[in-house]
Coordinates of C-alpha atoms in Angstrom, one line a residue:
X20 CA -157.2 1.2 -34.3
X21 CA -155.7 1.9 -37.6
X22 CA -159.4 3.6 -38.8
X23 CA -159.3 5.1 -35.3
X24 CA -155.5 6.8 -36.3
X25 CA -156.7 7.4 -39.6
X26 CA -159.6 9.9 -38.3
X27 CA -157.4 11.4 -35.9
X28 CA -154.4 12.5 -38.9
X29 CA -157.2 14.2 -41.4
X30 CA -158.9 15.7 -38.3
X31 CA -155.5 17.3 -37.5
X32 CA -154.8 17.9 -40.9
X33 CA -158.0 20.1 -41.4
X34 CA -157.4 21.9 -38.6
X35 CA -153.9 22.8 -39.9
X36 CA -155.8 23.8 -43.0
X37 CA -158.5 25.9 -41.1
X38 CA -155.6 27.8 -38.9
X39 CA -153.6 28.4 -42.5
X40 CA -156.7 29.5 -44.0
X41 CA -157.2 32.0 -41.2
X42 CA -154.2 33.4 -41.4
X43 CA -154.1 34.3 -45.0
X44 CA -157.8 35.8 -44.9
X45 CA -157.3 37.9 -41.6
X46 CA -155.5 40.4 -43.3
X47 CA -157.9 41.3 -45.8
X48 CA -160.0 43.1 -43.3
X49 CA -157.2 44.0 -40.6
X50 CA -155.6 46.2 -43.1
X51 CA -157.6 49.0 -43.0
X52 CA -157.7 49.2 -39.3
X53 CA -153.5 48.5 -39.4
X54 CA -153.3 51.4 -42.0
X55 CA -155.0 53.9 -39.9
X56 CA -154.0 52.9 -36.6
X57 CA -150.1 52.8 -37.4
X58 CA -150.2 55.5 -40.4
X59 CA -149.5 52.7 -43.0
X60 CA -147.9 53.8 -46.5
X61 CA -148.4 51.5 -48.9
X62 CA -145.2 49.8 -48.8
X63 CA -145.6 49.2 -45.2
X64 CA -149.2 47.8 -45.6
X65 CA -147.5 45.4 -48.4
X66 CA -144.6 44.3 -45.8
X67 CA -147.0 43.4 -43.3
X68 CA -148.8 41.1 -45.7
X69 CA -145.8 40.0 -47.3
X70 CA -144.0 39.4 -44.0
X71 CA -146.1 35.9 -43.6
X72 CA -144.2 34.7 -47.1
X73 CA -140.8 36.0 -46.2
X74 CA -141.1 33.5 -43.4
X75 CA -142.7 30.8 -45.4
X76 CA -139.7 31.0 -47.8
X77 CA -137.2 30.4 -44.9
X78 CA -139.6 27.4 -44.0
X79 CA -139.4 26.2 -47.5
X80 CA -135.2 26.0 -47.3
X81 CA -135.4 24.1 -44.5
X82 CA -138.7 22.1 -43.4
X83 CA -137.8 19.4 -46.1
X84 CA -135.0 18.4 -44.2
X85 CA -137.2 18.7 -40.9
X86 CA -139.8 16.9 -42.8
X87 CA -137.6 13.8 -44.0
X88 CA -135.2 13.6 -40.9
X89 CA -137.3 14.3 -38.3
X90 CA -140.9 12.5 -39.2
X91 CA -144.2 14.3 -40.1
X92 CA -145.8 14.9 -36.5
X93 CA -143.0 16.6 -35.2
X94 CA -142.9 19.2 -38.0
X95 CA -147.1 19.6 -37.5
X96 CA -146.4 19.7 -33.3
X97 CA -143.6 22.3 -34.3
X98 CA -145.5 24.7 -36.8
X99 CA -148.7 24.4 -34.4
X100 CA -146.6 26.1 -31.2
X101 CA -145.0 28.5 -33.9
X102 CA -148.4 29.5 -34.8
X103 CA -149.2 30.2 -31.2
X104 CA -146.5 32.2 -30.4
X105 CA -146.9 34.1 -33.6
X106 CA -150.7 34.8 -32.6
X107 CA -149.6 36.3 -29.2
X108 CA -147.2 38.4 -30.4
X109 CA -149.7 40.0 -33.5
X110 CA -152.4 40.3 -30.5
X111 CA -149.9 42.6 -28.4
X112 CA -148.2 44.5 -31.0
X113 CA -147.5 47.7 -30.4
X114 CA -145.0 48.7 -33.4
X115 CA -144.9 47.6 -37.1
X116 CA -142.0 46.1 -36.5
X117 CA -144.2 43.3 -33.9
X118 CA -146.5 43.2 -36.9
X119 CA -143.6 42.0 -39.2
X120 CA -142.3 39.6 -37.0
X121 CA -145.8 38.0 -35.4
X122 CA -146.6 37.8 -39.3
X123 CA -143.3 36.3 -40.1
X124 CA -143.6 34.0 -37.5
X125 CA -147.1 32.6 -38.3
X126 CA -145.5 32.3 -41.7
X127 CA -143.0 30.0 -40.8
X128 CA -145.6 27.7 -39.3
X129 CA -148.1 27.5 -42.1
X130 CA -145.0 26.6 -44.3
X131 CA -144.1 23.8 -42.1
X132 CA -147.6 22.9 -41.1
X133 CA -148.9 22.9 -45.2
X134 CA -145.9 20.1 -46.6
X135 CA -146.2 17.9 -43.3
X136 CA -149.9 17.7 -43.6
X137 CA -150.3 17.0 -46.8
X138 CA -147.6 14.0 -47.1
X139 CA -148.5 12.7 -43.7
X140 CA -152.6 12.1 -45.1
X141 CA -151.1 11.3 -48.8
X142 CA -149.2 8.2 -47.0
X143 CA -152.1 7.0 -44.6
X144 CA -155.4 6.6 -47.4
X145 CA -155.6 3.9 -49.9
X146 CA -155.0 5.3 -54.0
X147 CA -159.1 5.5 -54.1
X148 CA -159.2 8.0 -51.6
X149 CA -155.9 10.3 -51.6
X150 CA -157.3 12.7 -53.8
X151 CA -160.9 13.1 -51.1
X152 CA -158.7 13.2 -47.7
X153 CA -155.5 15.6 -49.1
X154 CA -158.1 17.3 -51.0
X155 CA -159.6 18.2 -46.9
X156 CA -156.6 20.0 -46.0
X157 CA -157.6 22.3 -48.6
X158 CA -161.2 22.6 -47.2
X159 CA -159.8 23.5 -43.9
X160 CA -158.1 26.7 -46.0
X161 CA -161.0 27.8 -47.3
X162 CA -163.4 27.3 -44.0
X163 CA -160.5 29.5 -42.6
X164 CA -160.6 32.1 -45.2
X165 CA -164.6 32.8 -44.9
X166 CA -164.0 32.7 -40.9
X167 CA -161.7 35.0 -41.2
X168 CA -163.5 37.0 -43.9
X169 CA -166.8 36.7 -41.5
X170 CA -164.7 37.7 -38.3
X171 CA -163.1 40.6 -40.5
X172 CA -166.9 41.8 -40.9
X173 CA -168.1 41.5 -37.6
X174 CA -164.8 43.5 -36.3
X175 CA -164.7 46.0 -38.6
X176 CA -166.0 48.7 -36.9
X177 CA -164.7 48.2 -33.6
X178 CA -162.0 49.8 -32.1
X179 CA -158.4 47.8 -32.2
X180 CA -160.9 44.8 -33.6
X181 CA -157.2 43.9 -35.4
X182 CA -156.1 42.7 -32.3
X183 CA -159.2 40.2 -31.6
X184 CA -159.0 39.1 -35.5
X185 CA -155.0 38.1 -35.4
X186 CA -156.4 36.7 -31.3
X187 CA -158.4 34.5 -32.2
X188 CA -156.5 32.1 -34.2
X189 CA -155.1 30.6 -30.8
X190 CA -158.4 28.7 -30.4
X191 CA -158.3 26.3 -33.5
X192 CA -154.6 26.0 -32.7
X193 CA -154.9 24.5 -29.0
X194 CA -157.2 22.1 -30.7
X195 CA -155.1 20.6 -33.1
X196 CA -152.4 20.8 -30.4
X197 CA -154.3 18.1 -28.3
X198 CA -154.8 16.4 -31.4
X199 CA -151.3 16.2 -32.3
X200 CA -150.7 14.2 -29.4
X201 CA -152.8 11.1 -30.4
X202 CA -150.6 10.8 -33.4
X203 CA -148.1 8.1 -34.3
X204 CA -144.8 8.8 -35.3
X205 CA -144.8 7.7 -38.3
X206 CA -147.3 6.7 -41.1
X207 CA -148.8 3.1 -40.2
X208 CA -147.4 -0.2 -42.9
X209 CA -150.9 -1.7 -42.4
X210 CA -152.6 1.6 -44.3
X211 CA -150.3 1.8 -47.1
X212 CA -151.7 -0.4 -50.3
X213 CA -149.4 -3.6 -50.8
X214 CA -148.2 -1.9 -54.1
X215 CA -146.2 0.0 -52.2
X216 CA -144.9 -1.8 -49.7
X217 CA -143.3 -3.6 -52.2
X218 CA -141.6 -0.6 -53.5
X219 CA -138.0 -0.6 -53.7
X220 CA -136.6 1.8 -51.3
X221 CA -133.6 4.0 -53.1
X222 CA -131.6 6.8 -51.9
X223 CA -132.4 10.4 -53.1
X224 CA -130.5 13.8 -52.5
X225 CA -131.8 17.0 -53.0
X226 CA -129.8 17.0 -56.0
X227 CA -131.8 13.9 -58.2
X228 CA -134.3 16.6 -58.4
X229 CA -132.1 18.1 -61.6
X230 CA -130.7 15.0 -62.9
X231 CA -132.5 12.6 -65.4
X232 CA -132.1 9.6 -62.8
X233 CA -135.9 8.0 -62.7
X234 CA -137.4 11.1 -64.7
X235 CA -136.6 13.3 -61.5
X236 CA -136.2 16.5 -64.0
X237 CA -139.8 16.1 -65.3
X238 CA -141.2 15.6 -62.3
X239 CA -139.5 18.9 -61.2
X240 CA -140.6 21.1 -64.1
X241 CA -144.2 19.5 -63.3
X242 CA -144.4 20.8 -59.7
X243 CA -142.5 24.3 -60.7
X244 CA -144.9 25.0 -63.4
X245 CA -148.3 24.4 -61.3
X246 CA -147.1 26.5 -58.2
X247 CA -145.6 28.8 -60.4
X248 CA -149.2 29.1 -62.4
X249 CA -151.2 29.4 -59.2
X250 CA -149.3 32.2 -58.3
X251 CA -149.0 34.7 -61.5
X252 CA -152.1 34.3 -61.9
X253 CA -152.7 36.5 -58.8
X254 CA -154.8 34.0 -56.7
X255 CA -153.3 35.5 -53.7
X256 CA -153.7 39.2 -54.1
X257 CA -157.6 38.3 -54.3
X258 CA -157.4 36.8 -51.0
X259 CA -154.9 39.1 -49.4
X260 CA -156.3 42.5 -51.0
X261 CA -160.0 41.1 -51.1
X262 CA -161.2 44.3 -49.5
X263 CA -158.9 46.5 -51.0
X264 CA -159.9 44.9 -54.6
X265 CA -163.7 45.5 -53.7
X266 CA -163.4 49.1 -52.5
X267 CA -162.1 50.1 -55.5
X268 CA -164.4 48.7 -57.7
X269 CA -167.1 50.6 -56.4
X270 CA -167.9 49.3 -52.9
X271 CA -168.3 52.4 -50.7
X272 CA -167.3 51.6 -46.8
X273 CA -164.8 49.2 -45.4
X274 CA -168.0 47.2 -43.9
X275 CA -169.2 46.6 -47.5
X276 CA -166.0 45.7 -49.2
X277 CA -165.6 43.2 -46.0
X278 CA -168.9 41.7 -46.3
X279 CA -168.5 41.4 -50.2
X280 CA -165.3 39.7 -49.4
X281 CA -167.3 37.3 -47.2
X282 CA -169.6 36.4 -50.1
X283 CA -166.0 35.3 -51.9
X284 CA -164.8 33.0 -49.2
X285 CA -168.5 31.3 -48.8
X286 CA -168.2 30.7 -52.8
X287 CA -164.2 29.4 -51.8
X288 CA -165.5 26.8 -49.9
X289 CA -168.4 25.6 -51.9
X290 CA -166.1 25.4 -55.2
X291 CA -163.5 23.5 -52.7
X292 CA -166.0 20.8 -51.7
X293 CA -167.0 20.1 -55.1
X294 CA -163.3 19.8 -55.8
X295 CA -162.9 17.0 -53.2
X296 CA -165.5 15.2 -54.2
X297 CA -164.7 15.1 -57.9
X298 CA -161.2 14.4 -57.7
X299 CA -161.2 11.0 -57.1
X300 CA -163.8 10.9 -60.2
X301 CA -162.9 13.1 -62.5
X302 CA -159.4 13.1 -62.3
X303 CA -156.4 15.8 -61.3
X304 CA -155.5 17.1 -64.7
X305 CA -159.1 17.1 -66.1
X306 CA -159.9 19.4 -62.7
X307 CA -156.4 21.7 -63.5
X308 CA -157.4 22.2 -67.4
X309 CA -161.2 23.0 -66.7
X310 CA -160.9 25.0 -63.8
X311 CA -157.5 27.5 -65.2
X312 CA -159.1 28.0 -68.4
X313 CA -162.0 29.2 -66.4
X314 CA -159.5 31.1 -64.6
X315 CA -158.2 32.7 -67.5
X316 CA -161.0 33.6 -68.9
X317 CA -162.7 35.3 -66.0
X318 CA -159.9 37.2 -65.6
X319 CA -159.2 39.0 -69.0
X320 CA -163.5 39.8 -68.1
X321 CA -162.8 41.2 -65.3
X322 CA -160.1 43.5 -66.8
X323 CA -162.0 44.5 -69.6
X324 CA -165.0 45.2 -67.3
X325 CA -162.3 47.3 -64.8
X326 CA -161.1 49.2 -67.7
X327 CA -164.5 50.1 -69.0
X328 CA -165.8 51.1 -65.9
X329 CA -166.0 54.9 -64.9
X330 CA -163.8 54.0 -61.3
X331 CA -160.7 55.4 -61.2
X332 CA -158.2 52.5 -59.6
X333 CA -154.9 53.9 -60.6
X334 CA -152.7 56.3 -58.3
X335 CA -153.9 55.1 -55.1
X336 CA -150.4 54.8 -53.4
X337 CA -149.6 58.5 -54.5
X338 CA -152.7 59.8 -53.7
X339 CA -152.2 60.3 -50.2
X340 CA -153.9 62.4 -47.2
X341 CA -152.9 65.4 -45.2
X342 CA -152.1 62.5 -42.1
X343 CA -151.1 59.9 -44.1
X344 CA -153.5 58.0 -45.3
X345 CA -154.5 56.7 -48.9
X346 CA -157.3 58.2 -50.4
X347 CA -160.0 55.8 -50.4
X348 CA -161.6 54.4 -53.9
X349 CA -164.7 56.0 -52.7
X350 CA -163.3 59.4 -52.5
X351 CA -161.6 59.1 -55.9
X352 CA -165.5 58.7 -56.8
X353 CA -166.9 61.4 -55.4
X354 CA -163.9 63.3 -56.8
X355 CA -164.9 61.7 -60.2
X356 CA -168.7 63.2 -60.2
X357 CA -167.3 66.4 -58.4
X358 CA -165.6 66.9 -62.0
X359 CA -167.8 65.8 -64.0
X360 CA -170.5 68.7 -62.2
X361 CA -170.7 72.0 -63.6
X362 CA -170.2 74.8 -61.8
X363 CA -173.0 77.3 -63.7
X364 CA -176.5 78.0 -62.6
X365 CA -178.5 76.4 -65.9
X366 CA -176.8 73.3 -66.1
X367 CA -177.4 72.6 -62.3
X368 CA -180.5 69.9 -63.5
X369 CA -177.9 68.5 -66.2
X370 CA -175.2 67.5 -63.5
X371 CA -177.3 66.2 -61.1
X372 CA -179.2 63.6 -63.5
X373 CA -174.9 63.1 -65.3
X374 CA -174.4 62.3 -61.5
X375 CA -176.9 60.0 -61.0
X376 CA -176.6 58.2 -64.5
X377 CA -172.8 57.9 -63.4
X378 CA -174.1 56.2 -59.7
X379 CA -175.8 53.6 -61.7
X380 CA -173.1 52.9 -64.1
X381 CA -170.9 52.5 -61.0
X382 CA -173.2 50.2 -59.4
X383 CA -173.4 47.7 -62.5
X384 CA -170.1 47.6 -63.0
X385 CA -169.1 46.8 -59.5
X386 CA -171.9 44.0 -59.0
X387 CA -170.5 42.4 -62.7
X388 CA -167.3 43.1 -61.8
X389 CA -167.6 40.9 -58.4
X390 CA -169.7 38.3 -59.9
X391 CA -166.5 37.6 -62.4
X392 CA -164.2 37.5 -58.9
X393 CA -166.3 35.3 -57.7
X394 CA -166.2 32.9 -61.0
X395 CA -162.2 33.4 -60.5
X396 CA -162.0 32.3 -57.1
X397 CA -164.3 29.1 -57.6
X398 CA -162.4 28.4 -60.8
X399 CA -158.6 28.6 -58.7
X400 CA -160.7 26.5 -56.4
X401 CA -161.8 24.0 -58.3
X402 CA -158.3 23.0 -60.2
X403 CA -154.8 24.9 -58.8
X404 CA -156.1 25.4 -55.2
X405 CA -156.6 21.8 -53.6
X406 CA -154.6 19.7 -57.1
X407 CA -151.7 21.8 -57.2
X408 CA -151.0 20.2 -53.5
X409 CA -152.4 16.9 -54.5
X410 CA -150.0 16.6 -57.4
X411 CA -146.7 17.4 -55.2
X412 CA -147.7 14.8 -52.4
X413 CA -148.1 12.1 -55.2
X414 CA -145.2 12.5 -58.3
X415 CA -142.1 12.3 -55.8
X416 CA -140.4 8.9 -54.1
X417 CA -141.3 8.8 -50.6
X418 CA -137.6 9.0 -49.6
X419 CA -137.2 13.3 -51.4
X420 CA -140.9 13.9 -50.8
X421 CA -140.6 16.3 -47.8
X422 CA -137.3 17.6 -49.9
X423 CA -139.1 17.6 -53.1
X424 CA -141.9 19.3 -51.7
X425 CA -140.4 22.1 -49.6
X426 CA -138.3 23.0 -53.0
X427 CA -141.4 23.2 -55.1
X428 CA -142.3 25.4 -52.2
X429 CA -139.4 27.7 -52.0
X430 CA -140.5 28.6 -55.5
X431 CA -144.1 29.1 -54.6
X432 CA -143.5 31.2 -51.8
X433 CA -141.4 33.0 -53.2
X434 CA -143.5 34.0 -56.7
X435 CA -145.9 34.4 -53.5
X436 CA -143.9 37.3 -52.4
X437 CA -143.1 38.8 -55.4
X438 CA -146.9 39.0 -56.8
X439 CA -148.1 40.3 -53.3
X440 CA -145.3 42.4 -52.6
X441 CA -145.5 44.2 -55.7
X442 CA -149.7 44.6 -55.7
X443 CA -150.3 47.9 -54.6
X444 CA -147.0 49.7 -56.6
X445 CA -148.5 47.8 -60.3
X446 CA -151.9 48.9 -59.8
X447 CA -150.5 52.3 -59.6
X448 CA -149.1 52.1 -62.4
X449 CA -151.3 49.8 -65.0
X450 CA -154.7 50.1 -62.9
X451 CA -156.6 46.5 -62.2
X452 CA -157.8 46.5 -65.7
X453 CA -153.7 46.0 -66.9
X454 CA -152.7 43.6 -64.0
X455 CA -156.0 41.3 -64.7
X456 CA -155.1 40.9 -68.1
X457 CA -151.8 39.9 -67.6
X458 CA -153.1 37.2 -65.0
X459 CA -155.4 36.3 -67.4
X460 CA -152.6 35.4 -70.0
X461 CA -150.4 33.9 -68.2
X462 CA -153.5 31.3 -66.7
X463 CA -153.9 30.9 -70.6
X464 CA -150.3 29.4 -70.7
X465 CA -150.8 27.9 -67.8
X466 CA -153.4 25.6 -69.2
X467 CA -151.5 25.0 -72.1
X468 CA -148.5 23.6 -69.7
X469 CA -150.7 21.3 -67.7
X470 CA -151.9 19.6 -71.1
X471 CA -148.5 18.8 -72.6
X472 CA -146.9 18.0 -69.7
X473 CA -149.0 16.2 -66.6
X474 CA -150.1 12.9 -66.2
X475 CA -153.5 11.6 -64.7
X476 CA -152.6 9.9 -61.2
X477 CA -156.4 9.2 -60.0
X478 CA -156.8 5.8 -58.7
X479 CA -153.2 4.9 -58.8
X480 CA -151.4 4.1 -55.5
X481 CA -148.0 6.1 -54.9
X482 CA -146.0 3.3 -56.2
X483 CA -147.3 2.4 -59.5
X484 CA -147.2 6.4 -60.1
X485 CA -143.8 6.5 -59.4
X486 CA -143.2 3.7 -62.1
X487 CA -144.6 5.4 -64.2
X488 CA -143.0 8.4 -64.0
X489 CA -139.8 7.1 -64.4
X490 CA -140.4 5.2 -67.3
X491 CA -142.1 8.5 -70.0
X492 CA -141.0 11.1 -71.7
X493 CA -140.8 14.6 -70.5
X494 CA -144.2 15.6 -72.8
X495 CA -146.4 12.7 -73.5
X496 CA -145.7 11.8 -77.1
X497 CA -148.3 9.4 -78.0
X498 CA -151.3 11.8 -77.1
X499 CA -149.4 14.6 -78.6
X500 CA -148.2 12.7 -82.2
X501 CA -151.7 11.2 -82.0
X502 CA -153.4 14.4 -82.0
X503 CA -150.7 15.3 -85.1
X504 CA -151.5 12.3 -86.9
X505 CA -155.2 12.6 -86.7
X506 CA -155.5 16.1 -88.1
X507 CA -153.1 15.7 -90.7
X508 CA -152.4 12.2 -91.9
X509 CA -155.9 10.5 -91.5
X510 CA -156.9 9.2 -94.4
X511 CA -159.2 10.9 -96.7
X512 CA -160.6 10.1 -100.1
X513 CA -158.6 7.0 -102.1
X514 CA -158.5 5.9 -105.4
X515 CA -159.5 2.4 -105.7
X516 CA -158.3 -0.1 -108.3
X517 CA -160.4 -2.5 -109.7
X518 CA -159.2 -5.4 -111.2
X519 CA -161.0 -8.1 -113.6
X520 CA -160.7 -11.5 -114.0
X521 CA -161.7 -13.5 -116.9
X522 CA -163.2 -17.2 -116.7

């Protein structure tokens, strides 16, 4: 029964994941059809994808509380029947105003559905196994994304094909629905490792996350600085703007941007998996310091390579149409070789083999430029995608972790919001070559962070983590004066005395 229970809870889980998934990814290709149907400017085209993080952030300030008061599976049931209403309401919108608040909506639910799901499953498996079955919910996200991403595809050129991509996230969301019913209350004593049944149960508040009481501030900063990372370093904007980011690089149609993008979520999942698999193995921090230097360093690529290439991927919110409309990357290509063509009889042959020579350089830069995405999104993947969540469901006492966790959260959503929010408006003012760098950088001090400051919690059960915790310092010292002590103070060359004795 308990294996039976067990089943059921990461089955519901990774649907919860597979809905959130599909809910960030949708957008990517609904955009387009959005911006010309309702005449979108750009900072209406960012408030509809931003609207699903302002109502994340509400669900941050409150779901801990509906978390820790009101048990797991109600806040799943809850965010589950948010997410259908939510779905209804984008699938009938007739206003951008409906598309705000259907967005805002579904939002609120993924918030509430993310922090549930992931502590529920965290207190269910054995230490051995937390980091495979938590790691799922993040697997579900990223089969989402590329069935969104593939949906986006298929829809993209028919008419009002928006409405059947934000429809069809009802389906996966009556399944769970029936799942959620099978569910206990609460999470089973007889799956939870002895260790922690033995733990001593103390009272938190919300306010022991500041104080020094048990190491609460460390564990704190910990949490801040790896959702903070994940987000400046502009994870979501790939997944939000995927076909935004592709058509300007040099992709020529929405189709091709869309399908391109699909290439990026089938890459998602495959980094994912081997994520899962190795994080029982390898370890947690191992995956973070790996996979954001990886990060990094595709990214400062990928705005060199931007700022090199011959596109031009600045202006595009003031370059706007007779009716509205942005002017697509493809035009502000055309207009590119247009320029670059002479006007006079003799040079006709000149211009047309400029034109062709710049065609090609366009072409390589694009396909180098997405193979260098690509290595981004497997590297965010690999290390802040599925640990960052992994981490928070394991460094907080069980009696804050819904609190704990919907704080950390308030702080992700909102860096969320700011980072997508503000997309469209940087570009126009740096290009993609300026705001990749930036990302770049900051996943450079990112790295840096996660290796003064985390701990490894692989194969320890929530309990003996927690001890742990509370007894060390804010950095660990040892590794760090260790480190000091063997490149400066290791012994070298030594004079040595000899001594004689006479018989």
């Amino acid at each position: 029964m308990g294996c039976s229970v067990l089943a059921l809870t990461i089955i519901t889980s990774t649907l919860g994941g597979l809905v959130f998934g599909y809910e960030l990814g949708i957008i990517s290709g609904a955009l387009p059809q959005l911006q010309a149907h309702f005449y979108l400017g750009c900072v209406r085209q960012e408030a509809v994808v931003s609207a699903l993080l302002i109502g994340s952030l509400l669900a941050s300030v409150i779901g801990g509380w509906l978390i820790d008061r009101h048990s797991r599976r109600t806040s799943i049931l809850l965010s589950n029947l948010l997410i259908l209403g939510g779905s209804i309401i984008l699938t009938a919108s007739m206003s951008f105003s409906a598309l705000v608040v259907g967005r805002a909506i579904i939002g609120f639910a993924m918030s509430i559905s993310s922090m549930s799901c992931c502590i529920f499953v965290s207190e269910m498996v054995a230490p051995h196994r937390r980091g495979l079955m938590v790691s799922l919910y993040e697997v579900g996200i990223t089969i989402g994304i590329l069935l969104a991403y593939a949906v986006n595809y298929i829809l993209s050129g028919v008419q009002a094909g928006w409405r059947y991509m934000f429809g069809f996230a009802i389906v996966p969301s009556l399944v769970q629905l029936v799942s959620i019913g099978f569910l206990p209350q609460q999470t089973s004593v007889s799956l939870i490792t002895e260790d922690d049944r033995e733990a001593e149960h103390v009272k938190y508040s919300i306010f022991d996350l500041f104080r020094t009481k048990d190491n609460m501030r460390r564990r704190t900063a910990i949490g801040l600085g790896l959702v903070l990372g994940q987000q400046f370093t502009g994870q979501p904007n790939v997944l939000f703007y995927a076909s935004t980011i592709l058509f300007s690089v040099g992709f020529k149609s929405n189709a091709s941007a869309v399908l391109a993008s699909v290439g990026l979520g089938l890459v998602k999942v495959i980094a994912t998996l081997l994520a899962m698999i190795c994080s029982d193995k390898v370890g947690r921090r191992s995956l973070l310091i790996g996979g954001c230097t990886a990060l990094a360093v595709g990214l400062i690529l990928s705005g060199f390579l931007c700022g090199q290439s011959v596109i031009d991927t600045t202006k595009q919110c003031s370059s706007l149409e007779p009716h509205g409309n942005l002017t697509s990357p493809a035009k502000n290509q055309e207009n590119v070789a247009l320029q670059s063509t002479p006007s006079t009889g003799n040079e006709t042959h000149n211009a047309h083999g400029h034109s062709i020579m710049l065609s090609h350089s366009t072409d390589m830069y694009k396909w180098i430029i997405f193979i260098c995405i690509m290595a981004v999104v497997s590297a965010f993947s690999v290390s802040f995608g599925p640990m960052t969540w992994l981490v928070l469901s394991e460094i907080f006492p069980k009696e804050v972790r819904g609190r704990a966790y919907s704080f950390i959260n308030c702080f992700n959503v909102g860096a969320n919001l700011i980072v997508t929010f503000s997309f469209l408006s940087i570009i126009d003012v740096i290009g993609l070559s300026g705001i990749f760098f930036v990302y770049g950088v900051i996943g450079m001090a990112a790295v840096v962070f996660i290796y003064l400051v985390l701990p490894e919690t692989k194969g320890k059960s929530l309990h003996k983590i927690d001890r742990e915790l509370s007894q060390t310092r804010f950095f660990p010292r040892e590794e760090v004066c260790s480190i000091f002590h063997r490149r400066h103070f290791s012994p070298g060359y030594q004079r040595v005395h000899l001594t004689s004795t006479t018989t």
